[in-house]
XYZ file of C-alpha atoms in Angstrom:
365
model
C 34.036 -23.276 28.672
C 30.578 -21.757 28.111
C 29.973 -20.579 24.550
C 29.135 -16.924 24.013
C 25.483 -16.495 23.034
C 24.384 -13.785 20.628
C 21.376 -11.744 21.659
C 18.146 -12.443 19.790
C 17.385 -8.719 19.928
C 18.976 -6.054 17.707
C 21.902 -4.160 19.183
C 23.691 -2.589 16.215
C 20.865 -1.485 13.909
C 19.671 2.102 13.674
C 16.042 1.189 14.411
C 14.993 -1.614 16.690
C 11.245 -1.187 16.265
C 8.674 0.271 13.921
C 7.696 2.739 16.656
C 11.260 4.094 16.613
C 10.987 4.623 12.861
C 7.678 6.436 13.326
C 9.214 8.726 15.950
C 12.226 9.413 13.746
C 9.958 10.364 10.844
C 7.992 12.736 13.070
C 11.239 14.341 14.226
C 12.609 14.952 10.742
C 9.483 16.008 8.834
C 7.939 19.486 9.089
C 4.782 19.313 11.212
C 2.437 20.047 8.305
C 4.068 17.365 6.139
C 3.840 14.823 8.955
C 0.147 15.676 9.360
C -0.323 15.247 5.604
C 0.880 11.654 5.994
C -0.609 10.853 9.374
C -4.023 12.396 8.903
C -7.251 11.271 7.300
C -10.444 12.761 5.964
C -13.255 14.413 7.897
C -13.294 13.591 11.599
C -10.872 10.721 10.911
C -13.420 8.113 11.991
C -12.362 5.813 9.149
C -8.708 6.325 10.030
C -9.336 5.133 13.583
C -11.679 2.357 12.445
C -8.939 0.864 10.301
C -6.752 0.351 13.363
C -9.589 -0.684 15.686
C -10.610 -3.459 13.288
C -7.340 -5.330 13.869
C -7.944 -5.290 17.625
C -11.118 -7.363 17.185
C -9.112 -10.471 16.273
C -6.738 -12.834 18.058
C -4.308 -15.369 16.563
C -4.592 -18.895 17.931
C -1.331 -20.534 19.062
C -0.462 -24.006 17.822
C 2.065 -25.457 20.300
C 4.319 -28.303 19.216
C 3.356 -27.804 15.570
C 6.852 -28.649 14.367
C 7.060 -25.427 12.311
C 10.548 -24.038 12.818
C 11.469 -22.063 9.712
C 8.334 -20.833 7.929
C 8.511 -19.446 4.416
C 7.042 -16.051 3.569
C 7.462 -16.712 -0.153
C 4.279 -16.377 -2.201
C 3.159 -15.575 -5.739
C 1.129 -12.742 -7.190
C 0.076 -12.309 -10.832
C 2.640 -14.895 -11.923
C 5.475 -13.304 -9.952
C 7.244 -14.966 -7.011
C 7.569 -12.668 -3.990
C 9.856 -13.293 -1.043
C 7.421 -11.502 1.272
C 3.700 -10.775 0.816
C 4.240 -7.058 1.470
C 4.168 -4.454 -1.329
C 4.582 -0.692 -1.061
C 1.858 1.737 -2.073
C 1.821 4.395 -4.815
C 2.061 7.466 -2.598
C 2.611 10.736 -4.421
C 4.799 13.714 -3.591
C 7.486 11.345 -2.346
C 10.353 13.867 -2.503
C 8.604 15.711 0.352
C 9.669 12.864 2.618
C 13.183 12.216 1.273
C 15.098 13.632 -1.671
C 15.333 10.249 -3.403
C 11.651 9.514 -2.929
C 10.354 6.464 -4.713
C 13.772 5.721 -6.197
C 14.860 4.788 -2.671
C 11.615 2.920 -2.010
C 11.992 0.814 -5.148
C 15.601 -0.083 -4.400
C 14.671 -1.184 -0.875
C 11.744 -3.201 -2.157
C 13.950 -4.901 -4.738
C 16.383 -5.907 -1.995
C 13.532 -7.742 -0.266
C 12.286 -9.525 -3.372
C 8.860 -7.956 -3.580
C 7.040 -5.276 -5.604
C 6.322 -1.568 -5.363
C 3.357 0.118 -7.015
C 4.867 3.163 -8.724
C 2.774 6.346 -8.342
C 1.442 8.475 -11.172
C 1.685 11.655 -9.068
C 5.160 10.876 -7.793
C 8.292 12.996 -7.800
C 10.051 10.740 -10.306
C 8.876 9.320 -13.605
C 7.787 5.773 -14.312
C 10.920 5.375 -16.418
C 13.302 6.639 -13.736
C 11.931 4.322 -11.088
C 11.874 1.358 -13.447
C 15.554 2.003 -14.261
C 16.452 2.274 -10.563
C 14.904 -1.077 -9.588
C 13.521 -3.050 -12.543
C 12.733 -6.164 -10.503
C 10.665 -4.205 -7.976
C 9.003 -1.648 -10.271
C 6.561 -4.045 -11.904
C 3.226 -2.308 -11.300
C 2.443 1.327 -12.167
C -0.494 3.394 -10.967
C -2.751 5.549 -13.082
C -5.999 7.414 -12.456
C -9.203 6.923 -14.460
C -9.162 10.228 -16.287
C -9.241 10.998 -19.992
C -5.489 10.554 -20.373
C -5.538 6.987 -18.961
C -5.121 5.086 -22.269
C -2.110 7.222 -23.203
C -0.582 6.725 -19.758
C -1.207 2.989 -19.985
C 0.626 2.872 -23.312
C 3.577 4.734 -21.806
C 3.682 2.336 -18.857
C 3.667 -0.599 -21.259
C 6.568 0.848 -23.232
C 8.510 1.393 -19.995
C 8.453 -2.352 -19.336
C 5.967 -2.706 -16.508
C 3.972 -5.917 -16.103
C 0.681 -4.516 -14.758
C -1.336 -1.370 -14.147
C -2.991 -0.275 -10.906
C -6.053 1.922 -11.467
C -7.073 3.958 -8.408
C -10.881 3.914 -8.543
C -11.776 5.637 -5.254
C -10.460 9.134 -5.920
C -12.756 11.120 -8.243
C -12.170 14.057 -5.900
C -9.655 14.616 -3.122
C -10.865 13.718 0.353
C -11.987 16.468 2.752
C -8.755 16.396 4.751
C -9.212 18.707 7.687
C -5.663 18.551 9.057
C -4.330 19.871 5.767
C -6.934 22.610 5.798
C -6.170 23.599 9.377
C -2.443 23.713 8.540
C -3.036 25.742 5.345
C -0.940 22.990 3.786
C 0.480 24.108 0.443
C 3.116 21.660 -0.832
C 5.404 22.348 -3.745
C 3.319 20.764 -6.484
C 6.420 20.091 -8.567
C 7.021 17.191 -6.180
C 3.931 15.538 -7.679
C 5.016 16.127 -11.279
C 7.359 13.290 -12.163
C 4.824 12.015 -14.694
C 2.404 14.953 -14.818
C 4.768 17.128 -16.825
C 2.428 18.885 -19.234
C 4.706 17.729 -22.069
C 4.467 15.068 -24.789
C 0.740 14.662 -24.333
C 0.900 14.236 -20.553
C -1.356 16.483 -18.477
C 0.257 18.908 -16.058
C 0.046 18.815 -12.286
C -2.181 21.890 -12.188
C -4.541 20.405 -14.762
C -5.033 17.149 -12.863
C -4.999 18.395 -9.279
C -6.853 21.600 -10.054
C -9.780 19.507 -11.225
C -9.363 16.745 -8.652
C -9.466 19.081 -5.670
C -12.176 21.411 -6.975
C -14.803 18.915 -8.172
C -13.923 19.699 -11.763
C -12.686 16.310 -12.958
C -14.914 14.211 -15.194
C -16.127 11.419 -12.911
C -15.925 8.098 -14.712
C -18.215 5.156 -14.111
C -17.458 1.456 -14.537
C -18.565 1.502 -18.160
C -16.114 4.313 -18.912
C -13.312 2.361 -17.281
C -14.246 -0.830 -19.111
C -14.120 1.047 -22.419
C -10.726 2.580 -21.650
C -9.319 -0.674 -20.281
C -10.103 -2.416 -23.552
C -7.213 -0.360 -24.963
C -4.747 -1.348 -22.252
C -1.990 -3.742 -23.299
C -1.364 -4.809 -19.704
C -3.492 -6.524 -17.038
C -4.880 -4.081 -14.509
C -5.696 -4.040 -10.815
C -8.553 -2.000 -9.325
C -7.376 -0.180 -6.191
C -9.919 1.252 -3.788
C -12.569 -1.491 -3.655
C -14.518 -1.582 -0.390
C -17.768 -3.438 -1.125
C -18.699 -6.752 -2.751
C -20.647 -4.847 -5.417
C -17.626 -2.724 -6.330
C -15.486 -5.873 -6.508
C -17.934 -7.483 -8.910
C -18.105 -4.302 -10.985
C -14.310 -4.195 -11.202
C -14.201 -7.781 -12.415
C -16.891 -7.064 -14.997
C -14.800 -4.131 -16.228
C -11.839 -6.468 -16.739
C -9.735 -6.183 -13.574
C -7.381 -9.105 -12.956
C -7.096 -8.340 -9.216
C -8.363 -5.854 -6.649
C -6.972 -3.886 -3.735
C -9.401 -3.810 -0.823
C -8.826 -0.310 0.514
C -10.488 2.807 1.863
C -7.446 4.873 0.853
C -6.063 4.701 4.366
C -9.007 6.686 5.705
C -8.120 9.620 3.446
C -11.185 9.711 1.194
C -14.711 8.927 2.428
C -15.313 9.536 6.131
C -16.982 7.828 7.887
C -16.519 4.608 5.917
C -16.131 0.979 6.995
C -12.741 -0.327 8.022
C -11.048 -2.144 5.175
C -10.393 -5.207 7.338
C -14.097 -5.492 8.236
C -15.016 -5.611 4.551
C -12.267 -7.973 3.432
C -13.992 -11.293 4.338
C -17.242 -10.192 2.661
C -15.418 -9.255 -0.517
C -13.476 -12.522 -0.537
C -16.737 -14.445 -0.153
C -18.294 -12.490 -3.041
C -15.462 -12.997 -5.555
C -14.468 -16.549 -4.630
C -11.104 -18.040 -3.706
C -9.192 -17.581 -6.963
C -9.145 -13.801 -7.498
C -5.937 -12.162 -6.243
C -6.801 -9.697 -3.483
C -4.377 -7.169 -2.084
C -5.200 -5.302 1.105
C -4.247 -1.898 2.427
C -5.384 0.587 5.086
C -4.036 0.311 8.590
C -1.109 -2.113 8.275
C 1.398 -1.169 10.996
C 2.737 -4.499 12.337
C 3.518 -8.038 11.294
C 0.412 -9.213 13.147
C -1.659 -6.875 10.965
C -0.158 -8.580 7.915
C -1.017 -12.000 9.361
C -4.617 -11.001 10.097
C -5.186 -9.564 6.620
C -3.833 -12.731 5.009
C -5.963 -14.907 7.288
C -9.121 -12.962 6.416
C -8.737 -13.302 2.668
C -5.873 -11.246 1.246
C -3.091 -12.723 -0.871
C -0.734 -9.852 -0.042
C -0.781 -6.464 1.671
C 0.243 -2.979 0.591
C 1.876 -0.523 3.003
C 1.728 3.244 2.553
C 2.332 5.215 5.738
C 4.774 2.670 7.160
C 6.893 2.915 4.008
C 6.769 6.726 4.142
C 7.924 6.723 7.758
C 10.873 4.516 6.828
C 11.683 6.719 3.859
C 11.596 9.897 5.955
C 13.611 8.358 8.766
C 16.494 6.958 6.719
C 15.770 6.811 3.007
C 16.354 3.448 1.345
C 17.730 1.931 4.548
C 14.643 3.044 6.474
C 12.225 1.450 4.011
C 14.329 -1.706 4.032
C 14.188 -1.832 7.814
C 10.391 -1.481 7.779
C 10.086 -4.425 5.398
C 12.568 -6.432 7.457
C 10.716 -5.852 10.735
C 7.283 -6.593 9.287
C 8.479 -9.769 7.605
C 10.387 -11.017 10.638
C 7.387 -10.495 12.917
C 5.200 -12.295 10.368
C 7.633 -15.255 10.344
C 7.596 -15.372 14.148
C 3.799 -15.450 14.215
C 3.720 -18.149 11.547
C 5.955 -20.327 13.720
C 3.876 -19.758 16.847
C 0.584 -20.398 15.030
C 1.842 -23.422 13.101
C 1.602 -21.938 9.587
C 4.601 -23.197 7.622
C 3.724 -21.292 4.440
C 1.688 -18.230 3.483
C -1.118 -20.323 2.010
C -1.572 -21.997 5.414
C -2.555 -18.673 6.985
C -6.353 -18.683 7.049
C -9.313 -17.885 9.267
C -9.024 -21.194 11.164
C -6.010 -19.654 12.910
C -8.079 -16.742 14.283
C -10.699 -16.162 16.925
C -12.708 -13.014 17.570
C -11.654 -11.006 20.603
C -14.003 -11.132 23.547
C -16.032 -7.904 23.971
C-alpha cells in the first residue's frame, strides 16, 4: 500500500505567502494609512533604490553540499536568537491594529528573537516589556534633550540596550502624506510621550520635529548624553563609513545600517549598496544590523552575506500586524525564516556565520 504523502506547501494556514499578507494589509487599512506605511520621501527614489539593490546580486548554489537542516540560530549583543530577524521601532502602531506593538512583541517572543520597542509607539515601554519580556530587550529613543531621562526610564523597565535613531532631526518630506492631507490621531504616538512625569508630550516632540524646530544634535552632543546612559546603545540610521566611525567614537556598541526605509533623505544611496563599505570601515567584530527594503528570505540572506549580523523588518511586520495582529506578524517571521533556511540548504551554508560574500555573484547587466 502506498503511503499518503503530505504536501510540502501550506494548505491550512491563513496566508501562504508574504504577498498575500501585503494584499490583506492593503485591504484592511484606510488608503491614507496604507500610503503612510508604503510611501517614502520626496520622489521615492531611495525607496525604489532599496529594492533595486537586492536585484543586483545572485546566490550561488552549492550542490551536494551535505547541508540538510541548517540552523538560523545566531547571537547578538550577548543574546542568542533563533532567527536573525528583528522587528523595527515603528510608531503609531495602533493605527495598524488595536494591539499594536503588544502583538508584535508577543509574536517576536514566540520566534525567539528581539523587537526594538518604539519611543513614539501607542503603548509604553513598560507595557510592552510586560507583554513579552524575552522579546522586548531593546528600546528606541531619539537624541533630544530628554534622552538621558528616557534612557534612565528604559533602564528601570528592565531593557538590555538602547537604540538611538540618529537620522531623524526632522521628519522626511513625505509627499504621499502631503497629497493625502494625512492627519493621524497623534494619541496613537503617545504611549511614552505623555507630557507627564517629566516626559515630553507628543505635540512638543512632533511639533518641533516636523517644523524644523527641534534642536539638532551633533555627535559630540550624543557622546555627552550617552555618557549618562546605564545601558549599551545602538546607533540606528548609519549610511556612510564616516557616520559609522563617528557613532563608534560616541560610544555605540553596534549600528543599524539604514536609510529609514527611504522615508528621510531622498535621493539617498540604497542601504544594501552601502553595507559592504561600512563593514569594511568598521572591521569584522562590530555588530551590524541592517534595515531598508527587506521583503523576502533571499533579502535576509543577501544582507547577511554582505556584512550584516542580523536584519530589522519594519513594513513587513506592519503588514502582518494589519492583516492578522499577532498571528500575522508571526506568519511573516515564519515565512522569512523558512525561506532563509531553504536558501541556506541550497547554497551550502549550515549556519548563519557561513553566509558570506563568497556565496554571491553580481548579476549580469
